[in-house]
Protein backbone atom coordinates (compact mmCIF):
# COMPACT_ATOMS: atom_id res chain seq x y z
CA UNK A 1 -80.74 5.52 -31.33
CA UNK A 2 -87.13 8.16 -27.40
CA UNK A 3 -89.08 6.24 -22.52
CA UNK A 4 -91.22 3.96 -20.05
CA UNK A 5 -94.50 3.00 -18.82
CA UNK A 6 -94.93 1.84 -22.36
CA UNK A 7 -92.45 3.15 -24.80
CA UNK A 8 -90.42 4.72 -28.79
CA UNK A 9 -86.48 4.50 -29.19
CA UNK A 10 -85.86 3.81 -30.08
CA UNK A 11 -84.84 -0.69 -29.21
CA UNK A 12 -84.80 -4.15 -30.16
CA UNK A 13 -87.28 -6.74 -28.98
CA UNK A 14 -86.68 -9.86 -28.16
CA UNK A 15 -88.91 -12.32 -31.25
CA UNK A 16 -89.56 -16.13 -31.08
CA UNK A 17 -89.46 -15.86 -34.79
CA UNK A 18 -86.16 -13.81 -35.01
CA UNK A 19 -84.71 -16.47 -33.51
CA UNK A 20 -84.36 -15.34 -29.55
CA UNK A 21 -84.09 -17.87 -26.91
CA UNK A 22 -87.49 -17.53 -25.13
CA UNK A 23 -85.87 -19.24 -22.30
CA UNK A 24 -82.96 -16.29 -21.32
CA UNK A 25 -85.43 -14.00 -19.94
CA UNK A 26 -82.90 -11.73 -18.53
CA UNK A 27 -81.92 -11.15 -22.40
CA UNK A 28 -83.09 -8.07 -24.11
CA UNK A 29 -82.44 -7.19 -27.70
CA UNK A 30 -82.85 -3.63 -27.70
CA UNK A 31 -83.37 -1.68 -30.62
CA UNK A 32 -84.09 1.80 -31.98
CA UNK A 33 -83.11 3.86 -29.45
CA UNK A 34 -81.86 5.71 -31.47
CA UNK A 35 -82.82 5.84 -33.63
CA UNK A 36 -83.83 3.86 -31.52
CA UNK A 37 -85.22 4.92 -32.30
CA UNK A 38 -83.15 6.03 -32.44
CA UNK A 39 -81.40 3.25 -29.83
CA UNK A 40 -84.60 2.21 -30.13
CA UNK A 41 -84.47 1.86 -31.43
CA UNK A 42 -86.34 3.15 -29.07
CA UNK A 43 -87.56 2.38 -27.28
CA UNK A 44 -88.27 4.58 -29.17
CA UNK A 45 -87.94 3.30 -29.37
CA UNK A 46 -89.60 -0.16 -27.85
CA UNK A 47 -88.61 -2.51 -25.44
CA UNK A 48 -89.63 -5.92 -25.25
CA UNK A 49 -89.39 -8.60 -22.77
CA UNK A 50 -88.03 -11.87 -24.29
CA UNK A 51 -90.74 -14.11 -25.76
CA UNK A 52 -92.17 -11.15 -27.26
CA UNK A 53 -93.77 -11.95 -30.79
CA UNK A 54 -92.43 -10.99 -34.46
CA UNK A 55 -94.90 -8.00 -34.11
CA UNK A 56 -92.45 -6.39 -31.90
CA UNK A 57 -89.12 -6.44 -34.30
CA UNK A 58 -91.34 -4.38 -36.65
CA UNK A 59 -90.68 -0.42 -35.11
CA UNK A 60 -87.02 -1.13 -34.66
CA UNK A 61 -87.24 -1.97 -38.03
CA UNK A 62 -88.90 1.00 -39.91
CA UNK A 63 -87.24 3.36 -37.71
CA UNK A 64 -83.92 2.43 -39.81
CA UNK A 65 -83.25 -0.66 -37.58
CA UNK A 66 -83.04 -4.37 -38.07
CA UNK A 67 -81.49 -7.86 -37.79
CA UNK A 68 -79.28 -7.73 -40.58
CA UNK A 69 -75.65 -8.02 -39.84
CA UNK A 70 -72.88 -6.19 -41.72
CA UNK A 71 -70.45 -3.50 -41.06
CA UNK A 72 -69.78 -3.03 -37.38
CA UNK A 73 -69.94 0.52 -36.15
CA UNK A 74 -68.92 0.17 -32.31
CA UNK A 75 -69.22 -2.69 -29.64
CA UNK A 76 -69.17 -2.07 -25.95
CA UNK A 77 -69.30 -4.00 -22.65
CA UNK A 78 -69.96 -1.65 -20.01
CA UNK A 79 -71.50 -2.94 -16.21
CA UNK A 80 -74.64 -4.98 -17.43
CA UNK A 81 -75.02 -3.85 -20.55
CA UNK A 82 -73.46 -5.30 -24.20
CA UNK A 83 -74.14 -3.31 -26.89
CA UNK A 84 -73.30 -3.68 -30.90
CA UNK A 85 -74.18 -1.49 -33.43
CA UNK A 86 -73.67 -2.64 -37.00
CA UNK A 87 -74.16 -0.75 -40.40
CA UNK A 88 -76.76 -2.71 -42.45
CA UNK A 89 -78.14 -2.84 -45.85
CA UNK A 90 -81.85 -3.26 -47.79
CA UNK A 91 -84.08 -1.22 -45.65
CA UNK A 92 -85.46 1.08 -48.23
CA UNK A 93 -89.47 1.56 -48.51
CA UNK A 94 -90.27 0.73 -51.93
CA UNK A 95 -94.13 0.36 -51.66
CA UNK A 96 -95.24 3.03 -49.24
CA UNK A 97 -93.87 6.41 -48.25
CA UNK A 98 -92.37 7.27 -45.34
CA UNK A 99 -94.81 10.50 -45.36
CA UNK A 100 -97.56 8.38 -45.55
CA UNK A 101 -96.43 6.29 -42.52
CA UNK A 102 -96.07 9.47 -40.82
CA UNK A 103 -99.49 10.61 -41.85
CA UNK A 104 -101.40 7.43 -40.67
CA UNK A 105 -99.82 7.06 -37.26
CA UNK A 106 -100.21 10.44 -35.98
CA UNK A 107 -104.02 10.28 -37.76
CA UNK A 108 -103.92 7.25 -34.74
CA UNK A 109 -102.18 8.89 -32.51
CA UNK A 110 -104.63 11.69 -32.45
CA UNK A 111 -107.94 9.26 -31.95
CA UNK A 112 -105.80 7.89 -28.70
CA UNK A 113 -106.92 9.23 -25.23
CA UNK A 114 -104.10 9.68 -23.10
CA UNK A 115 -102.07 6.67 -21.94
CA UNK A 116 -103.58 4.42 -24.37
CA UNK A 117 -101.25 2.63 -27.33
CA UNK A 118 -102.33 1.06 -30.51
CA UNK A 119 -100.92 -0.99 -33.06
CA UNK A 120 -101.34 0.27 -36.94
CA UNK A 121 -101.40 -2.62 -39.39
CA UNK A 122 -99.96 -1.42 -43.29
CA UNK A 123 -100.83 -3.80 -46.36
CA UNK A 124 -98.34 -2.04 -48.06
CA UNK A 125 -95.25 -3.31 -45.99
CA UNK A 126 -95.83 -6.62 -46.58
CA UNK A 127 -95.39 -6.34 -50.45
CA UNK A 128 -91.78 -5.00 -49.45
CA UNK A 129 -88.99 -6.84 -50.82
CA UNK A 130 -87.19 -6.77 -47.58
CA UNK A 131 -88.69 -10.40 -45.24
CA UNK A 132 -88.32 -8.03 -41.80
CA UNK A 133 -91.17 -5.59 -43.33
CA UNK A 134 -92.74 -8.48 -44.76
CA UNK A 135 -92.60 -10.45 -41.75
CA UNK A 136 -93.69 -7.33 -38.97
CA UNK A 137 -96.15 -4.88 -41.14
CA UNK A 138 -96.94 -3.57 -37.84
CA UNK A 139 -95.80 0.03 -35.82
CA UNK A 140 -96.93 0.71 -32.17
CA UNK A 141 -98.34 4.19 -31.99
CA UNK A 142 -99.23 5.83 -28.23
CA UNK A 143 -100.78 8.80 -26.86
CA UNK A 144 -98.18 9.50 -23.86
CA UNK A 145 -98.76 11.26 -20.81
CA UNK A 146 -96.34 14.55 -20.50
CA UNK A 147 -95.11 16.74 -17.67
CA UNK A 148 -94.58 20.37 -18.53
CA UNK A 149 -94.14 21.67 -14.94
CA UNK A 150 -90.37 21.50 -14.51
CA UNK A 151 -90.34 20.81 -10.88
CA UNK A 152 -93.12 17.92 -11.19
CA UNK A 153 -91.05 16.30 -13.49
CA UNK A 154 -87.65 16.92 -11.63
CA UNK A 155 -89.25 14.79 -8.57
CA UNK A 156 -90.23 12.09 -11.01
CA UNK A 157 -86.92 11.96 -12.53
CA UNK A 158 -85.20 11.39 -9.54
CA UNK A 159 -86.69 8.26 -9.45
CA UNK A 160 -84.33 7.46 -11.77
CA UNK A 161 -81.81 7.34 -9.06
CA UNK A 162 -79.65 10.07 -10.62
CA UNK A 163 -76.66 11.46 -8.53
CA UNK A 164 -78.17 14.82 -9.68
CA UNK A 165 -80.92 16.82 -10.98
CA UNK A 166 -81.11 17.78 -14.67
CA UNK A 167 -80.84 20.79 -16.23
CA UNK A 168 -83.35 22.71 -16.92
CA UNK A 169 -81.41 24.68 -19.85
CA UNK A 170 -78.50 22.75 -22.37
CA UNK A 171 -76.69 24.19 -24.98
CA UNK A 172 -77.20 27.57 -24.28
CA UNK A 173 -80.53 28.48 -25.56
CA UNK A 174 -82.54 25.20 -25.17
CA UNK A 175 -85.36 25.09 -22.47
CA UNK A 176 -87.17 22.07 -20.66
CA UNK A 177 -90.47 21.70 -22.87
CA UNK A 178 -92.10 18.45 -21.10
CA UNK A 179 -90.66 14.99 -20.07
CA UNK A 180 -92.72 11.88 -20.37
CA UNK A 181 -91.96 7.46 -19.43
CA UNK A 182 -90.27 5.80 -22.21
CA UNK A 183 -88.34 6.65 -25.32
CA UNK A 184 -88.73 9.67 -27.75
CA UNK A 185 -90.61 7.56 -30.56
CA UNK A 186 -92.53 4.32 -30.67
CA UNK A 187 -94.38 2.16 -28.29
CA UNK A 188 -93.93 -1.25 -26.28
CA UNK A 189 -96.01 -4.05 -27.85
CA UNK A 190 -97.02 -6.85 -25.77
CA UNK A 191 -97.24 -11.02 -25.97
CA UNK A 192 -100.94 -10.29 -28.17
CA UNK A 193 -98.66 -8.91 -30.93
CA UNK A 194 -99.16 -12.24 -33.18
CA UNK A 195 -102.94 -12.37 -32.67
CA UNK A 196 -103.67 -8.91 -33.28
CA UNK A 197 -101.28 -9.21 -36.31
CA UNK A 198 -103.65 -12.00 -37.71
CA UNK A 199 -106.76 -9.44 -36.65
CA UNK A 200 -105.36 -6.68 -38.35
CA UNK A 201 -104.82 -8.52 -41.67
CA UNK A 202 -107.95 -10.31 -41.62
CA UNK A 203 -109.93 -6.85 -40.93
CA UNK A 204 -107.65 -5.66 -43.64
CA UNK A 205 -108.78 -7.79 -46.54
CA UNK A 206 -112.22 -8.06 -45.27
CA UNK A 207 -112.57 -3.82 -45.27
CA UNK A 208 -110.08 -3.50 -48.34
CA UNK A 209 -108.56 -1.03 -45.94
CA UNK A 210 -104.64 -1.08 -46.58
CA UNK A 211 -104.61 0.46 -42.75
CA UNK A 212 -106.02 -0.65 -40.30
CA UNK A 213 -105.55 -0.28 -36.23
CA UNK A 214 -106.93 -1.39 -32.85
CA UNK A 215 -106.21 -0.11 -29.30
CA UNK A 216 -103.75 -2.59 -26.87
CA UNK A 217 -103.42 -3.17 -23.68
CA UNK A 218 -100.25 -1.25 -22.37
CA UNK A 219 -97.04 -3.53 -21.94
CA UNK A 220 -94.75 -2.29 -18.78
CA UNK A 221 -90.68 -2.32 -19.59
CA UNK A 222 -88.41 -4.19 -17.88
CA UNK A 223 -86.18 -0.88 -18.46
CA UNK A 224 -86.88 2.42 -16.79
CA UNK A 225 -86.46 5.17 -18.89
CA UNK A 226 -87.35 9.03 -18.74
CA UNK A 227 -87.16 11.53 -21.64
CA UNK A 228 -86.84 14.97 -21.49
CA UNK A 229 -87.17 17.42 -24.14
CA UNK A 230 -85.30 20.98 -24.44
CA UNK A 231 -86.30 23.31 -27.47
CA UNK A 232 -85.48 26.63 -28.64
CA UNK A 233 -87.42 29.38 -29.53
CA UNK A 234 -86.91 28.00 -32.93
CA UNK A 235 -88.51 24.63 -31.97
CA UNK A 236 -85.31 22.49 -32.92
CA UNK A 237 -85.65 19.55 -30.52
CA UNK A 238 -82.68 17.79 -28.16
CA UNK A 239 -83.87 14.26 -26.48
CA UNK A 240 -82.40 13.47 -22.87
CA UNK A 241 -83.15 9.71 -22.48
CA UNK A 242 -82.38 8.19 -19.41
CA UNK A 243 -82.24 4.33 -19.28
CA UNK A 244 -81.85 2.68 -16.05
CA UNK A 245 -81.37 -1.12 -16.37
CA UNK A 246 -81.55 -4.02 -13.62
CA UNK A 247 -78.30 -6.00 -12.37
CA UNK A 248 -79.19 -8.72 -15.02
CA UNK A 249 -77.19 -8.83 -18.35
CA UNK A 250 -78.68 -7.09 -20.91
CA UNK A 251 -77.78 -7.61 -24.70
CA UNK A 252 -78.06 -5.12 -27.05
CA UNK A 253 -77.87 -5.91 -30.92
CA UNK A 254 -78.54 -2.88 -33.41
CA UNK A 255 -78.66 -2.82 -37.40
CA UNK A 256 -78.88 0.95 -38.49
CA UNK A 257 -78.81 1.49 -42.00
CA UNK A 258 -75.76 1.83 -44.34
CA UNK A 259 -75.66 5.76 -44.56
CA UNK A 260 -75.30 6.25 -40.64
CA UNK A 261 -72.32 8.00 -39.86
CA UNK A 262 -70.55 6.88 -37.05
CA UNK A 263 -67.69 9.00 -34.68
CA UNK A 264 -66.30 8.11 -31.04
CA UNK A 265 -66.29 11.23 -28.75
CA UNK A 266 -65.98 11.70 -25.19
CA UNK A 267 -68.87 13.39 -22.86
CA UNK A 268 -67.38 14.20 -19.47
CA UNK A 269 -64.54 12.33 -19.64
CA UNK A 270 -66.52 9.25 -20.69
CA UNK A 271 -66.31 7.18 -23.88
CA UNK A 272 -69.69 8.51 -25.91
CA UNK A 273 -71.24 7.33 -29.39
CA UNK A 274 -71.78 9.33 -31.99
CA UNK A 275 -74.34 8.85 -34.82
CA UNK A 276 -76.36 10.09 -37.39
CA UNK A 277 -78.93 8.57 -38.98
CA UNK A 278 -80.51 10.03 -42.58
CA UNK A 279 -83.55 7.36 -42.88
CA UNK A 280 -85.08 8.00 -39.52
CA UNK A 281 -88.94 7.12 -40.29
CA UNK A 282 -90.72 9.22 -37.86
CA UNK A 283 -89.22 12.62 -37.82
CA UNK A 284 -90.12 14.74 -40.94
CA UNK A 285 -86.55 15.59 -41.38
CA UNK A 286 -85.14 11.74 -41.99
CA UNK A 287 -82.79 12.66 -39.73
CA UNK A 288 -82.30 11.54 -36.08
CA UNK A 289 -78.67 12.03 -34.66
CA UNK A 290 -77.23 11.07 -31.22
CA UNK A 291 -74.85 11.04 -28.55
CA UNK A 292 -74.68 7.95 -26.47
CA UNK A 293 -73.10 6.73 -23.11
CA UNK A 294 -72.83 4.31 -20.55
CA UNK A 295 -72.29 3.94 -16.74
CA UNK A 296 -71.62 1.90 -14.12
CA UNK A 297 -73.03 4.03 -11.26
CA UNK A 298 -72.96 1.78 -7.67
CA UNK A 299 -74.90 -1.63 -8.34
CA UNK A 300 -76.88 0.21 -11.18
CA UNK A 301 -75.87 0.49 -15.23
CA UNK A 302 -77.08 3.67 -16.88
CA UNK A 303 -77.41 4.48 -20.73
CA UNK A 304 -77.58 7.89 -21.84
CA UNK A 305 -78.91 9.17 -24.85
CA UNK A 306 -78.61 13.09 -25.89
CA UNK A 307 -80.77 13.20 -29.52
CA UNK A 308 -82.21 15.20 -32.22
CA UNK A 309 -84.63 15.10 -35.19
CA UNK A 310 -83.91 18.87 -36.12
CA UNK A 311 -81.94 19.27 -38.87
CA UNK A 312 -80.29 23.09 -37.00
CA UNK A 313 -78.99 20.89 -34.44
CA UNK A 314 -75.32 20.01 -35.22
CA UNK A 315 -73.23 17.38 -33.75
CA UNK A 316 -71.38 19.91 -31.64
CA UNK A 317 -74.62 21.20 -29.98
CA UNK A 318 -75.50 17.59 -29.26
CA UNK A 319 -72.15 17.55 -27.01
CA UNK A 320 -73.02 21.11 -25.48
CA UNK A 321 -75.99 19.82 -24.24
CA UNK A 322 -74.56 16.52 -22.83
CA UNK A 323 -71.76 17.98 -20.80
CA UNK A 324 -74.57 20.22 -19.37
CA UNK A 325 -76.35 17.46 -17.88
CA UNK A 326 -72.79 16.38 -15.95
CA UNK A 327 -73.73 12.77 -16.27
């Protein structure tokens, strides 16, 4: 539960204030993937290098993942990677809308030139009863450079170090539509996430402006990822994320909320993840389900992520299309 220069998602960031250890810099608290995000979340999705400020936490948050801990959902320890995904409760928007969130980021979004990312400050958030919204009132929002030629973005996948190409068709009738650096949704917010914070706010009550944005310098991940995305003639959407991580252990800690459904499957052989996720903040549908898997390929640990926001795509055509990739 999103991708990489920058990122979506959808992942968890590593936050002096959430109570990280600035000092493991090797440590990564990925969220929203999925859902992150989602894994972060992701990504997107964010990713954050340790030390990161509070500012960070917020995506993973709104995207239907925090810090809470409560119900576990699945744990795995796969080559470099530990991952736990817990069920969580308390993270419903009481004072704004998730439409409205919507609204104002891609109103952002669309004032962005290409490769630049912004952070979007909301008043609102902080009145939530929830501290995490209180405490992070802020999303990243990017403008994302996209490759629609299918062989271009072949040759820059392969950078990945994938034992194959991908496909260009999965589940029978879905077609590559672009692939793009980082993670479906979100962006990567850097170490000036605190003082733009305290910019934001003070712009805020000086304007009387309950939003309020800036542009930010771009923040590179310590996590390669690519995302592709197939679509029907219907437009339904299916996510390939590919997440290459270094040698270094990497620890992944994810609070989705208390309505996810979770189911073990198998993809290729290999233990996979499924979720599904009904209070996904940035599709229109609330809904962001996903198939998730990890190898150890050679030296290198690899996370795969096989997602959708459309509400036509069932969990069984989330399977189709990630036995077609063959990873």
């Amino acid at each position: 539960m999103f991708i990489e220069d920058k990122l979506k998602k959808e992942y968890k960031w590593a936050a002096n204030e959430l109570g990280s250890d600035p000092a493991l810099d090797n440590r990564i608290l990925f969220a929203a993937r999925k859902e992150l995000a989602g894994r972060a979340h992701k990504k997107k999705g964010l990713f954050l290098r340790p030390k990161l400020t509070h500012v960070a936490a917020s995506f993973v948050l709104l995207t239907g993942f925090g810090f809470a801990t409560h119900s576990l959902l699945y744990k795995e320890n796969t080559g470099s990677v530990q991952i736990e995904v817990q069920a969580a409760k308390g993270f419903e928007l009481t004072q704004i809308a998730p439409e409205e969130i919507r609204r104002e980021l891609a109103s952002v979004e669309n004032k962005l030139t290409t490769g630049e990312t912004a952070i979007v400050y909301f008043a609102e958030l902080e009145k939530e009863k929830h501290p995490l919204f209180q405490q992070n009132p802020v999303i990243g929002v990017e403008k994302p450079e996209v490759v629609a030629d299918w062989k271009q973005w072949d040759e820059i996948s392969q950078k990945a170090s994938l034992s194959h190409s991908l496909p260009k068709q999965v589940a029978d009738d879905f077609t590559f539509r672009e692939g793009k650096l980082g993670t479906p949704y979100g962006a990567m917010i850097g170490q000036g996430g605190e003082t733009w914070l305290h910019e934001l706010q003070q712009e805020s009550k000086a304007t009387g402006k309950s939003v309020v944005w800036k542009v930010v310098p771009n923040t590179a991940s310590p996590i390669n990822t690519y995302t592709t995305l197939y679509q029907n003639e219907q437009k339904a959407n299916i996510y390939f994320t590919v997440e290459v991580l270094s040698k270094d252990q990497v620890d992944i800690q994810v609070s989705t909320p208390e309505t996810t459904q979770y189911e073990p499957v198998e993809v290729n052989g290999k233990k996979a993840h499924y979720t599904s996720n009904d209070q996904f903040l940035f599709s229109d549908s609330g809904q962001y389900k996903e198939l998730s898997w990890i190898s150890k390929e050679g030296e290198q640990t690899i996370m795969y992520h096989v997602a959708t926001d459309s509400l036509a795509v069932s969990k069984e055509m989330l399977k189709q299309a990630a036995e077609a990739t063959q990873f």
